[in-house]
Every structure is written in C-alpha cells, then in structure tokens.
C-alpha cells in the first residue's frame, strides 16, 4: 500500500520512482524503529493526498514538516481540538482522498477491451472498491489481492490462442494488420490457408497450459481431414519451460503418426535455444516467417531465410518477420567490406603507405 501510494503521486507529479530505494527506506525505518518502540512506518494515503493538494512536493515539506506539526499539536494543542466534531475531521479526510479516486481508469478498463473476459480489470476495480467501503480496509485489501492472484493463475493456465488467417490484398494497408496474418476471431475477412492451420500463442508456454495448447492443436489439425501441417507462430511466446517442450515433442510425434507436420515460426532466441537441444537438428529452421513455414508445409521444401545483403558496413543483413519488424545482426567490418566490394582496412593501410611513400621526398 505504501509503494502504491508513492507511485501514484510520482506519476501525478511527473518524476520517476526507484522501487529499490523505497523498499530499502521502509525496511530500515521499520527495523531501527523497532528498537525504540516506534510505530510501523508506512505512507498514509489521506495525509499524502492532503499534502499533495496543498503543494507539498519536497522531502522536507512532505516528511519532516508534517512530523514536526503533529508532534507540536499532540504536545501543546490537543485541548484545542477536543471539541471539534468528528464530522469536520472526516470531511477533511474525505476531501483529501477524493483526489485519489481515478474514475478515468475505470472507464478505460471497461471501454477499451474487446471482450467481457478482458474487462476483468474493471470488475476487479469495482469489487475492490465496494469491498473496501462495505467490508473495511483490511477485508477489501484481502479480497482484491485474492482476486488478482486468481486472475494471474487463470492467465497462466489459459493463455490466449488465436487461429490466424491471411487478409486479402485490398486489406493489407490496415496499420493494425500489417503482418497479413491476423486472428480470424477479430478479422472476419481473414481466410485460412488450405491444408494448413496457423496458430499464435500470446503468453508463456509452461506446465500449466501446455496440455491445453496441445489439445487445441490436435483438435484443429484433425478437424479438417486434408490438413497436412500446423504452423506455430511463437513470436509472442517469450518462454517455454521443460514440461512444455517435452509436451511439444510428444505432440510432434503424435501429429507425424497421422501425417501432419508441426513447424515453428518466429521463435525467439531463448525458447529456440532450448527447442534445438530437445528436438535436434531434424526440425526445420525456427527462424522462418509464417509465410515461409506455410510454404514449407505445403511444398515440403524449406525456403531459405530471407535476409537481404548488408546495406551499410557493420550490419550483416536485414530481414522482416511476419510482424513486419526489421532485424539486423552485427558483422565485422572486414567481412562487411568484402560483401560490399570495399577495400579492407589492411588494404587501405597499405595503399595509404604507398601514397605517402610516393609523395615523400627521397
């Protein structure tokens, strides 16, 4: 709660916040405060809101000055506040906390998603707010934390899996579909390729969801009797654990026994390294784009990776993946000069020596 409050007002004030420094400061304050019988240190939401509204933005104004005022009031002025109605004190707190209520976030969490499942953030906002108001601060915090953990577990166990289709030519100018391979659920004009199923997994592939992914692949592959291959676009899958890789190995063998080939495309560096060790060199290049993988499945010929020659010294080449992104890798200057037909550094050095020697007097 303390870090969330400080982060919220850091965004409002327009400065960056160091997570490490915040937790180290709170830890040291609570650790050493325990030796002198101090209260646990944390950031008070209401006092922080009031201080921010009246213009306290410095360390002295937001920490030392309030502590000094509270100490003086407790020591010398408690009798002056004895007859102040509680409703007046409550109104001060309400006015201070009112600025912390962000309804814009709730509206965006409800209006921006496409499906009801993606509106879970808005539902969590409403449930957390209602639980805090009607059940109390601690019960509302426990409720919101439990719901957040359930959402994380659900996302890990049920990642988003799309069946991709190719857009027609007249629709390729759409900036949201520049890769041409888009989810058929969102683009009704996208059509599937004959005899090929193209899938994209958005999220990590791990022990919690690998069986569900394998079941979906088998269901889509066997749904059409003439399916000859499945292309797995792994460009949005940054991590695969060993349980998922072993499940993929079994899936490849099961599909192959029924005459269906599983080909990977756009595999990122980390999972590609692990897949190479488990699947071996028999698997086609995992750097293939979706288009190249589809051609491989349909024709049985592995196309060469489309990498253009270097366009400037120091770059090995540039290629575009299925997302339209350009990738380049570094190359030694001498090798780049050879590709470009330029003299190497040693040749330039020798030529400069000859020219200097010819121009120098004997």
mmCIF file of C-alpha atoms in Angstrom:
data_model
loop_
_atom_site.group_PDB
_atom_site.id
_atom_site.type_symbol
_atom_site.label_atom_id
_atom_site.label_comp_id
_atom_site.label_asym_id
_atom_site.label_seq_id
_atom_site.Cartn_x
_atom_site.Cartn_y
_atom_site.Cartn_z
ATOM 1 C CA UNK A 1 0.000 0.000 0.000
ATOM 2 C CA UNK A 2 2.844 2.402 0.778
ATOM 3 C CA UNK A 3 4.601 1.822 -2.529
ATOM 4 C CA UNK A 4 1.326 2.026 -4.471
ATOM 5 C CA UNK A 5 0.574 5.412 -2.915
ATOM 6 C CA UNK A 6 4.039 6.797 -3.604
ATOM 7 C CA UNK A 7 3.976 5.502 -7.172
ATOM 8 C CA UNK A 8 0.573 7.064 -7.823
ATOM 9 C CA UNK A 9 1.686 10.512 -6.736
ATOM 10 C CA UNK A 10 5.008 10.154 -8.517
ATOM 11 C CA UNK A 11 3.065 9.739 -11.758
ATOM 12 C CA UNK A 12 0.944 12.765 -10.919
ATOM 13 C CA UNK A 13 3.951 14.940 -10.083
ATOM 14 C CA UNK A 14 5.902 13.759 -13.136
ATOM 15 C CA UNK A 15 9.013 12.230 -11.552
ATOM 16 C CA UNK A 16 10.444 8.707 -11.527
ATOM 17 C CA UNK A 17 10.398 6.437 -8.505
ATOM 18 C CA UNK A 18 13.029 3.882 -7.524
ATOM 19 C CA UNK A 19 11.354 0.728 -6.254
ATOM 20 C CA UNK A 20 14.530 -0.489 -4.573
ATOM 21 C CA UNK A 21 15.131 2.755 -2.706
ATOM 22 C CA UNK A 22 11.525 2.889 -1.495
ATOM 23 C CA UNK A 23 11.551 -0.624 -0.046
ATOM 24 C CA UNK A 24 15.024 -0.215 1.437
ATOM 25 C CA UNK A 25 13.950 3.007 3.163
ATOM 26 C CA UNK A 26 10.781 1.427 4.555
ATOM 27 C CA UNK A 27 12.701 -1.646 5.695
ATOM 28 C CA UNK A 28 15.385 0.335 7.522
ATOM 29 C CA UNK A 29 12.788 2.639 9.111
ATOM 30 C CA UNK A 30 10.764 -0.285 10.463
ATOM 31 C CA UNK A 31 13.856 -2.236 11.512
ATOM 32 C CA UNK A 32 15.501 0.516 13.532
ATOM 33 C CA UNK A 33 12.171 1.869 14.745
ATOM 34 C CA UNK A 34 11.530 -1.427 16.489
ATOM 35 C CA UNK A 35 14.433 -0.767 18.892
ATOM 36 C CA UNK A 36 12.867 2.444 20.214
ATOM 37 C CA UNK A 37 9.217 1.369 20.262
ATOM 38 C CA UNK A 38 8.143 3.383 17.212
ATOM 39 C CA UNK A 39 5.001 2.765 15.236
ATOM 40 C CA UNK A 40 5.368 0.794 11.962
ATOM 41 C CA UNK A 41 6.355 3.159 9.167
ATOM 42 C CA UNK A 42 4.121 3.409 6.137
ATOM 43 C CA UNK A 43 2.710 6.011 3.775
ATOM 44 C CA UNK A 44 -0.663 7.380 4.876
ATOM 45 C CA UNK A 45 -2.973 7.805 1.903
ATOM 46 C CA UNK A 46 -5.123 10.575 3.386
ATOM 47 C CA UNK A 47 -2.212 12.688 4.666
ATOM 48 C CA UNK A 48 -0.317 12.198 1.419
ATOM 49 C CA UNK A 49 -3.364 13.340 -0.561
ATOM 50 C CA UNK A 50 -3.827 16.425 1.621
ATOM 51 C CA UNK A 51 -0.156 17.290 1.435
ATOM 52 C CA UNK A 52 -0.107 16.929 -2.327
ATOM 53 C CA UNK A 53 -3.202 19.111 -2.717
ATOM 54 C CA UNK A 54 -1.750 21.956 -0.638
ATOM 55 C CA UNK A 55 1.512 21.877 -2.590
ATOM 56 C CA UNK A 56 3.983 19.859 -0.504
ATOM 57 C CA UNK A 57 6.369 18.302 -3.025
ATOM 58 C CA UNK A 58 9.790 18.368 -1.308
ATOM 59 C CA UNK A 59 11.255 15.877 1.144
ATOM 60 C CA UNK A 60 11.211 18.446 3.932
ATOM 61 C CA UNK A 61 7.644 19.513 3.247
ATOM 62 C CA UNK A 62 6.192 16.021 2.887
ATOM 63 C CA UNK A 63 8.107 14.284 5.708
ATOM 64 C CA UNK A 64 9.809 16.473 8.298
ATOM 65 C CA UNK A 65 7.330 19.340 8.381
ATOM 66 C CA UNK A 66 4.207 17.148 8.925
ATOM 67 C CA UNK A 67 6.028 15.158 11.612
ATOM 68 C CA UNK A 68 7.015 18.383 13.390
ATOM 69 C CA UNK A 69 3.465 19.773 13.205
ATOM 70 C CA UNK A 70 1.933 16.528 14.509
ATOM 71 C CA UNK A 71 4.411 16.421 17.388
ATOM 72 C CA UNK A 72 3.679 20.048 18.364
ATOM 73 C CA UNK A 73 -0.087 19.568 18.146
ATOM 74 C CA UNK A 74 -0.002 16.411 20.272
ATOM 75 C CA UNK A 75 2.219 18.081 22.863
ATOM 76 C CA UNK A 76 0.604 21.523 23.178
ATOM 77 C CA UNK A 77 -2.706 21.777 21.301
ATOM 78 C CA UNK A 78 -4.751 18.644 21.950
ATOM 79 C CA UNK A 79 -7.187 20.557 24.177
ATOM 80 C CA UNK A 80 -7.965 22.914 21.281
ATOM 81 C CA UNK A 81 -9.201 20.022 19.110
ATOM 82 C CA UNK A 82 -11.178 18.311 21.826
ATOM 83 C CA UNK A 83 -14.484 19.941 20.890
ATOM 84 C CA UNK A 84 -14.052 19.728 17.100
ATOM 85 C CA UNK A 85 -16.844 17.484 15.721
ATOM 86 C CA UNK A 86 -15.718 14.232 14.155
ATOM 87 C CA UNK A 87 -17.688 15.052 11.033
ATOM 88 C CA UNK A 88 -15.409 18.066 10.468
ATOM 89 C CA UNK A 89 -12.309 15.881 10.766
ATOM 90 C CA UNK A 90 -13.915 13.290 8.496
ATOM 91 C CA UNK A 91 -14.688 15.938 5.867
ATOM 92 C CA UNK A 92 -11.002 16.918 5.783
ATOM 93 C CA UNK A 93 -10.032 13.311 5.140
ATOM 94 C CA UNK A 94 -12.752 12.838 2.513
ATOM 95 C CA UNK A 95 -11.694 15.975 0.624
ATOM 96 C CA UNK A 96 -8.086 14.850 0.724
ATOM 97 C CA UNK A 97 -8.792 11.323 -0.503
ATOM 98 C CA UNK A 98 -11.274 12.459 -3.174
ATOM 99 C CA UNK A 99 -8.411 13.401 -5.483
ATOM 100 C CA UNK A 100 -7.122 9.817 -5.317
ATOM 101 C CA UNK A 101 -10.282 8.349 -6.855
ATOM 102 C CA UNK A 102 -9.465 7.795 -10.520
ATOM 103 C CA UNK A 103 -12.651 7.139 -12.454
ATOM 104 C CA UNK A 104 -10.838 7.587 -15.767
ATOM 105 C CA UNK A 105 -9.008 4.312 -15.186
ATOM 106 C CA UNK A 106 -12.313 2.530 -14.599
ATOM 107 C CA UNK A 107 -13.804 3.955 -17.805
ATOM 108 C CA UNK A 108 -10.747 2.941 -19.844
ATOM 109 C CA UNK A 109 -10.680 -0.548 -18.304
ATOM 110 C CA UNK A 110 -14.296 -1.036 -19.356
ATOM 111 C CA UNK A 111 -14.372 0.590 -22.797
ATOM 112 C CA UNK A 112 -11.021 -0.374 -24.353
ATOM 113 C CA UNK A 113 -11.203 -4.226 -24.217
ATOM 114 C CA UNK A 114 -12.941 -6.157 -26.971
ATOM 115 C CA UNK A 115 -14.463 -8.963 -24.923
ATOM 116 C CA UNK A 116 -16.005 -9.384 -21.494
ATOM 117 C CA UNK A 117 -13.061 -11.512 -20.381
ATOM 118 C CA UNK A 118 -10.707 -8.610 -20.995
ATOM 119 C CA UNK A 119 -12.907 -6.361 -18.831
ATOM 120 C CA UNK A 120 -11.791 -8.175 -15.694
ATOM 121 C CA UNK A 121 -9.793 -5.105 -14.698
ATOM 122 C CA UNK A 122 -12.963 -3.026 -14.455
ATOM 123 C CA UNK A 123 -14.718 -5.758 -12.460
ATOM 124 C CA UNK A 124 -11.737 -6.020 -10.111
ATOM 125 C CA UNK A 125 -11.780 -2.225 -9.641
ATOM 126 C CA UNK A 126 -15.471 -2.224 -8.702
ATOM 127 C CA UNK A 127 -15.237 -5.255 -6.402
ATOM 128 C CA UNK A 128 -12.154 -3.905 -4.617
ATOM 129 C CA UNK A 129 -13.738 -0.501 -4.112
ATOM 130 C CA UNK A 130 -17.010 -1.989 -2.869
ATOM 131 C CA UNK A 131 -15.222 -4.416 -0.571
ATOM 132 C CA UNK A 132 -13.158 -1.622 0.966
ATOM 133 C CA UNK A 133 -16.206 0.610 1.515
ATOM 134 C CA UNK A 134 -18.591 -2.007 2.901
ATOM 135 C CA UNK A 135 -16.253 -4.588 4.492
ATOM 136 C CA UNK A 136 -13.412 -2.411 5.700
ATOM 137 C CA UNK A 137 -9.888 -1.608 4.595
ATOM 138 C CA UNK A 138 -8.251 -4.907 5.547
ATOM 139 C CA UNK A 139 -11.062 -7.084 4.150
ATOM 140 C CA UNK A 140 -11.113 -5.084 0.919
ATOM 141 C CA UNK A 141 -7.350 -5.431 0.560
ATOM 142 C CA UNK A 142 -7.502 -9.191 1.126
ATOM 143 C CA UNK A 143 -10.373 -9.529 -1.348
ATOM 144 C CA UNK A 144 -8.634 -7.538 -4.089
ATOM 145 C CA UNK A 145 -5.363 -9.423 -3.572
ATOM 146 C CA UNK A 146 -7.095 -12.812 -3.764
ATOM 147 C CA UNK A 147 -8.934 -11.837 -6.951
ATOM 148 C CA UNK A 148 -5.713 -10.554 -8.528
ATOM 149 C CA UNK A 149 -3.969 -13.858 -7.776
ATOM 150 C CA UNK A 150 -6.855 -15.794 -9.298
ATOM 151 C CA UNK A 151 -6.630 -13.684 -12.459
ATOM 152 C CA UNK A 152 -2.878 -14.320 -12.684
ATOM 153 C CA UNK A 153 -3.415 -18.066 -12.283
ATOM 154 C CA UNK A 154 -6.142 -18.039 -14.924
ATOM 155 C CA UNK A 155 -3.929 -16.160 -17.376
ATOM 156 C CA UNK A 156 -1.097 -18.631 -16.788
ATOM 157 C CA UNK A 157 -3.350 -21.672 -17.216
ATOM 158 C CA UNK A 158 -5.450 -20.308 -20.097
ATOM 159 C CA UNK A 159 -3.352 -18.111 -22.398
ATOM 160 C CA UNK A 160 -4.844 -16.529 -25.474
ATOM 161 C CA UNK A 161 -4.545 -18.779 -28.523
ATOM 162 C CA UNK A 162 -5.550 -17.432 -31.928
ATOM 163 C CA UNK A 163 -6.080 -19.213 -35.196
ATOM 164 C CA UNK A 164 -4.559 -16.960 -37.839
ATOM 165 C CA UNK A 165 -5.751 -16.211 -41.324
ATOM 166 C CA UNK A 166 -4.399 -14.199 -44.228
ATOM 167 C CA UNK A 167 -6.036 -10.936 -45.154
ATOM 168 C CA UNK A 168 -6.949 -10.230 -48.762
ATOM 169 C CA UNK A 169 -4.784 -7.908 -50.800
ATOM 170 C CA UNK A 170 -7.064 -4.889 -50.578
ATOM 171 C CA UNK A 171 -6.893 -5.044 -46.776
ATOM 172 C CA UNK A 172 -3.116 -5.095 -46.368
ATOM 173 C CA UNK A 173 -2.918 -1.316 -45.832
ATOM 174 C CA UNK A 174 -4.611 -1.637 -42.460
ATOM 175 C CA UNK A 175 -1.983 -0.464 -39.901
ATOM 176 C CA UNK A 176 -3.359 -2.943 -37.360
ATOM 177 C CA UNK A 177 -2.853 -5.863 -39.737
ATOM 178 C CA UNK A 178 0.462 -5.034 -41.344
ATOM 179 C CA UNK A 179 1.740 -8.571 -40.809
ATOM 180 C CA UNK A 180 -1.038 -10.015 -43.020
ATOM 181 C CA UNK A 181 -1.523 -12.911 -40.599
ATOM 182 C CA UNK A 182 -4.196 -11.836 -38.129
ATOM 183 C CA UNK A 183 -6.600 -13.567 -35.706
ATOM 184 C CA UNK A 184 -9.652 -14.845 -37.504
ATOM 185 C CA UNK A 185 -11.763 -14.082 -34.432
ATOM 186 C CA UNK A 186 -11.117 -10.345 -34.852
ATOM 187 C CA UNK A 187 -10.830 -10.051 -38.638
ATOM 188 C CA UNK A 188 -13.716 -11.744 -40.391
ATOM 189 C CA UNK A 189 -12.192 -11.116 -43.820
ATOM 190 C CA UNK A 190 -9.144 -13.209 -42.927
ATOM 191 C CA UNK A 191 -9.203 -16.627 -44.577
ATOM 192 C CA UNK A 192 -7.355 -19.774 -43.583
ATOM 193 C CA UNK A 193 -4.844 -21.380 -45.891
ATOM 194 C CA UNK A 194 -5.832 -24.688 -47.490
ATOM 195 C CA UNK A 195 -4.498 -27.761 -45.714
ATOM 196 C CA UNK A 196 -2.624 -25.639 -43.137
ATOM 197 C CA UNK A 197 -3.559 -24.473 -39.643
ATOM 198 C CA UNK A 198 -1.707 -21.407 -38.327
ATOM 199 C CA UNK A 199 -1.790 -20.730 -34.576
ATOM 200 C CA UNK A 200 -0.384 -17.978 -32.387
ATOM 201 C CA UNK A 201 0.094 -18.218 -28.626
ATOM 202 C CA UNK A 202 0.207 -14.925 -26.710
ATOM 203 C CA UNK A 203 1.977 -15.650 -23.447
ATOM 204 C CA UNK A 204 4.344 -18.158 -21.903
ATOM 205 C CA UNK A 205 4.023 -21.865 -22.625
ATOM 206 C CA UNK A 206 4.500 -23.730 -19.359
ATOM 207 C CA UNK A 207 3.404 -26.800 -17.407
ATOM 208 C CA UNK A 208 0.062 -25.194 -16.530
ATOM 209 C CA UNK A 209 -1.143 -24.654 -20.105
ATOM 210 C CA UNK A 210 0.893 -26.920 -22.395
ATOM 211 C CA UNK A 211 -1.695 -29.724 -22.349
ATOM 212 C CA UNK A 212 -4.475 -27.296 -23.220
ATOM 213 C CA UNK A 213 -2.399 -25.957 -26.101
ATOM 214 C CA UNK A 214 -1.644 -29.473 -27.349
ATOM 215 C CA UNK A 215 -5.336 -30.424 -27.185
ATOM 216 C CA UNK A 216 -6.285 -27.354 -29.206
ATOM 217 C CA UNK A 217 -3.631 -28.095 -31.836
ATOM 218 C CA UNK A 218 -4.828 -31.688 -32.219
ATOM 219 C CA UNK A 219 -8.469 -30.627 -32.357
ATOM 220 C CA UNK A 220 -7.841 -28.074 -35.112
ATOM 221 C CA UNK A 221 -5.474 -30.379 -37.001
ATOM 222 C CA UNK A 222 -7.887 -33.305 -37.042
ATOM 223 C CA UNK A 223 -10.959 -31.150 -37.646
ATOM 224 C CA UNK A 224 -10.068 -30.982 -41.341
ATOM 225 C CA UNK A 225 -9.252 -34.331 -42.861
ATOM 226 C CA UNK A 226 -6.985 -32.820 -45.530
ATOM 227 C CA UNK A 227 -4.734 -30.965 -43.051
ATOM 228 C CA UNK A 228 -1.078 -31.627 -43.801
ATOM 229 C CA UNK A 229 0.586 -29.271 -41.335
ATOM 230 C CA UNK A 230 0.301 -26.917 -38.397
ATOM 231 C CA UNK A 231 2.357 -23.725 -38.154
ATOM 232 C CA UNK A 232 3.037 -22.486 -34.620
ATOM 233 C CA UNK A 233 3.778 -18.744 -34.663
ATOM 234 C CA UNK A 234 5.839 -18.384 -31.462
ATOM 235 C CA UNK A 235 6.727 -14.732 -31.929
ATOM 236 C CA UNK A 236 4.609 -13.798 -28.893
ATOM 237 C CA UNK A 237 5.845 -16.660 -26.686
ATOM 238 C CA UNK A 238 8.956 -15.466 -24.820
ATOM 239 C CA UNK A 239 9.407 -18.519 -22.572
ATOM 240 C CA UNK A 240 8.867 -22.280 -22.684
ATOM 241 C CA UNK A 241 9.685 -24.465 -19.717
ATOM 242 C CA UNK A 242 10.913 -28.057 -19.972
ATOM 243 C CA UNK A 243 7.457 -29.561 -19.380
ATOM 244 C CA UNK A 244 6.081 -27.576 -22.325
ATOM 245 C CA UNK A 245 8.989 -28.552 -24.595
ATOM 246 C CA UNK A 246 8.549 -32.232 -23.777
ATOM 247 C CA UNK A 247 4.830 -31.857 -24.460
ATOM 248 C CA UNK A 248 5.661 -30.322 -27.836
ATOM 249 C CA UNK A 249 7.968 -33.254 -28.580
ATOM 250 C CA UNK A 250 5.131 -35.696 -27.915
ATOM 251 C CA UNK A 251 2.782 -33.540 -29.960
ATOM 252 C CA UNK A 252 5.159 -33.562 -32.935
ATOM 253 C CA UNK A 253 5.391 -37.368 -32.811
ATOM 254 C CA UNK A 254 1.624 -37.786 -32.455
ATOM 255 C CA UNK A 255 0.880 -35.486 -35.380
ATOM 256 C CA UNK A 256 3.560 -37.110 -37.528
ATOM 257 C CA UNK A 257 1.999 -40.534 -36.980
ATOM 258 C CA UNK A 258 -1.178 -39.142 -38.580
ATOM 259 C CA UNK A 259 0.617 -37.448 -41.466
ATOM 260 C CA UNK A 260 0.528 -33.923 -40.031
ATOM 261 C CA UNK A 261 3.689 -31.817 -39.680
ATOM 262 C CA UNK A 262 4.256 -29.229 -36.935
ATOM 263 C CA UNK A 263 6.519 -26.335 -37.969
ATOM 264 C CA UNK A 264 7.691 -23.479 -35.756
ATOM 265 C CA UNK A 265 7.921 -19.882 -36.955
ATOM 266 C CA UNK A 266 9.338 -16.680 -35.471
ATOM 267 C CA UNK A 267 10.694 -18.495 -32.419
ATOM 268 C CA UNK A 268 12.505 -16.130 -30.065
ATOM 269 C CA UNK A 269 16.099 -16.685 -29.015
ATOM 270 C CA UNK A 270 15.564 -18.160 -25.558
ATOM 271 C CA UNK A 271 12.979 -20.846 -26.431
ATOM 272 C CA UNK A 272 14.711 -21.556 -29.753
ATOM 273 C CA UNK A 273 17.913 -22.487 -27.921
ATOM 274 C CA UNK A 274 16.066 -24.966 -25.693
ATOM 275 C CA UNK A 275 13.982 -26.394 -28.535
ATOM 276 C CA UNK A 276 17.152 -27.044 -30.538
ATOM 277 C CA UNK A 277 18.604 -29.097 -27.719
ATOM 278 C CA UNK A 278 15.491 -31.231 -27.271
ATOM 279 C CA UNK A 279 14.178 -31.571 -30.830
ATOM 280 C CA UNK A 280 17.573 -31.725 -32.523
ATOM 281 C CA UNK A 281 18.583 -30.539 -35.995
ATOM 282 C CA UNK A 282 15.805 -32.528 -37.700
ATOM 283 C CA UNK A 283 13.364 -29.692 -37.024
ATOM 284 C CA UNK A 284 13.379 -27.042 -39.819
ATOM 285 C CA UNK A 285 14.805 -23.615 -39.133
ATOM 286 C CA UNK A 286 12.805 -21.911 -36.394
ATOM 287 C CA UNK A 287 13.666 -18.503 -37.796
ATOM 288 C CA UNK A 288 11.221 -18.972 -40.634
ATOM 289 C CA UNK A 289 8.483 -16.442 -41.037
ATOM 290 C CA UNK A 290 4.874 -17.591 -41.095
ATOM 291 C CA UNK A 291 4.791 -17.307 -44.894
ATOM 292 C CA UNK A 292 7.935 -19.421 -45.252
ATOM 293 C CA UNK A 293 6.616 -22.008 -42.795
ATOM 294 C CA UNK A 294 3.352 -22.295 -44.725
ATOM 295 C CA UNK A 295 5.305 -22.813 -47.965
ATOM 296 C CA UNK A 296 7.387 -25.490 -46.245
ATOM 297 C CA UNK A 297 4.281 -27.353 -45.105
ATOM 298 C CA UNK A 298 2.552 -27.132 -48.482
ATOM 299 C CA UNK A 299 5.510 -27.926 -50.754
ATOM 300 C CA UNK A 300 7.827 -29.887 -48.467
ATOM 301 C CA UNK A 301 10.759 -27.643 -49.399
ATOM 302 C CA UNK A 302 12.373 -25.472 -46.787
ATOM 303 C CA UNK A 303 12.815 -21.986 -48.247
ATOM 304 C CA UNK A 304 15.932 -20.025 -47.498
ATOM 305 C CA UNK A 305 15.683 -17.403 -44.775
ATOM 306 C CA UNK A 306 15.032 -14.099 -46.490
ATOM 307 C CA UNK A 307 17.942 -11.956 -45.358
ATOM 308 C CA UNK A 308 18.967 -9.161 -47.697
ATOM 309 C CA UNK A 309 22.597 -8.283 -48.160
ATOM 310 C CA UNK A 310 24.091 -5.626 -45.959
ATOM 311 C CA UNK A 311 23.106 -2.043 -46.665
ATOM 312 C CA UNK A 312 25.898 -0.399 -44.671
ATOM 313 C CA UNK A 313 29.178 -1.547 -43.100
ATOM 314 C CA UNK A 314 28.803 -3.289 -39.778
ATOM 315 C CA UNK A 315 25.406 -4.869 -40.481
ATOM 316 C CA UNK A 316 25.089 -8.470 -41.577
ATOM 317 C CA UNK A 317 21.716 -8.011 -43.181
ATOM 318 C CA UNK A 318 18.150 -7.066 -42.634
ATOM 319 C CA UNK A 319 15.066 -9.223 -42.735
ATOM 320 C CA UNK A 320 11.429 -8.741 -41.888
ATOM 321 C CA UNK A 321 9.488 -11.196 -39.810
ATOM 322 C CA UNK A 322 5.761 -11.828 -40.059
ATOM 323 C CA UNK A 323 5.121 -8.786 -37.863
ATOM 324 C CA UNK A 324 6.893 -6.510 -40.318
ATOM 325 C CA UNK A 325 9.776 -5.926 -37.908
ATOM 326 C CA UNK A 326 13.294 -5.485 -39.280
ATOM 327 C CA UNK A 327 16.058 -7.447 -37.616
ATOM 328 C CA UNK A 328 19.774 -6.943 -38.156
ATOM 329 C CA UNK A 329 22.847 -8.590 -36.698
ATOM 330 C CA UNK A 330 26.353 -7.201 -36.352
ATOM 331 C CA UNK A 331 29.174 -8.168 -38.716
ATOM 332 C CA UNK A 332 32.916 -7.499 -38.580
ATOM 333 C CA UNK A 333 33.963 -4.509 -40.658
ATOM 334 C CA UNK A 334 36.322 -6.529 -42.854
ATOM 335 C CA UNK A 335 33.622 -9.055 -43.760
ATOM 336 C CA UNK A 336 31.146 -6.257 -44.415
ATOM 337 C CA UNK A 337 33.653 -4.525 -46.691
ATOM 338 C CA UNK A 338 34.152 -7.772 -48.619
ATOM 339 C CA UNK A 339 30.410 -8.139 -49.153
ATOM 340 C CA UNK A 340 30.114 -4.525 -50.266
ATOM 341 C CA UNK A 341 33.193 -4.768 -52.505
ATOM 342 C CA UNK A 342 35.097 -2.177 -50.489
ATOM 343 C CA UNK A 343 38.790 -2.415 -49.628
ATOM 344 C CA UNK A 344 39.581 -3.859 -46.222
ATOM 345 C CA UNK A 345 41.297 -1.881 -43.503
ATOM 346 C CA UNK A 346 44.664 -3.586 -44.203
ATOM 347 C CA UNK A 347 44.429 -2.786 -47.920
ATOM 348 C CA UNK A 348 43.564 0.808 -47.122
ATOM 349 C CA UNK A 349 46.550 0.985 -44.776
ATOM 350 C CA UNK A 350 48.915 -0.394 -47.425
ATOM 351 C CA UNK A 351 47.501 1.962 -50.073
ATOM 352 C CA UNK A 352 47.958 4.930 -47.756
ATOM 353 C CA UNK A 353 51.561 3.898 -47.088
ATOM 354 C CA UNK A 354 52.261 3.660 -50.815
ATOM 355 C CA UNK A 355 50.707 7.031 -51.500
ATOM 356 C CA UNK A 356 52.622 8.612 -48.631
ATOM 357 C CA UNK A 357 55.823 6.969 -49.808
ATOM 358 C CA UNK A 358 55.333 8.199 -53.368
ATOM 359 C CA UNK A 359 54.669 11.715 -52.229
ATOM 360 C CA UNK A 360 57.536 11.921 -49.736
ATOM 361 C CA UNK A 361 60.944 13.202 -50.980
ATOM 362 C CA UNK A 362 63.899 10.816 -51.165
#
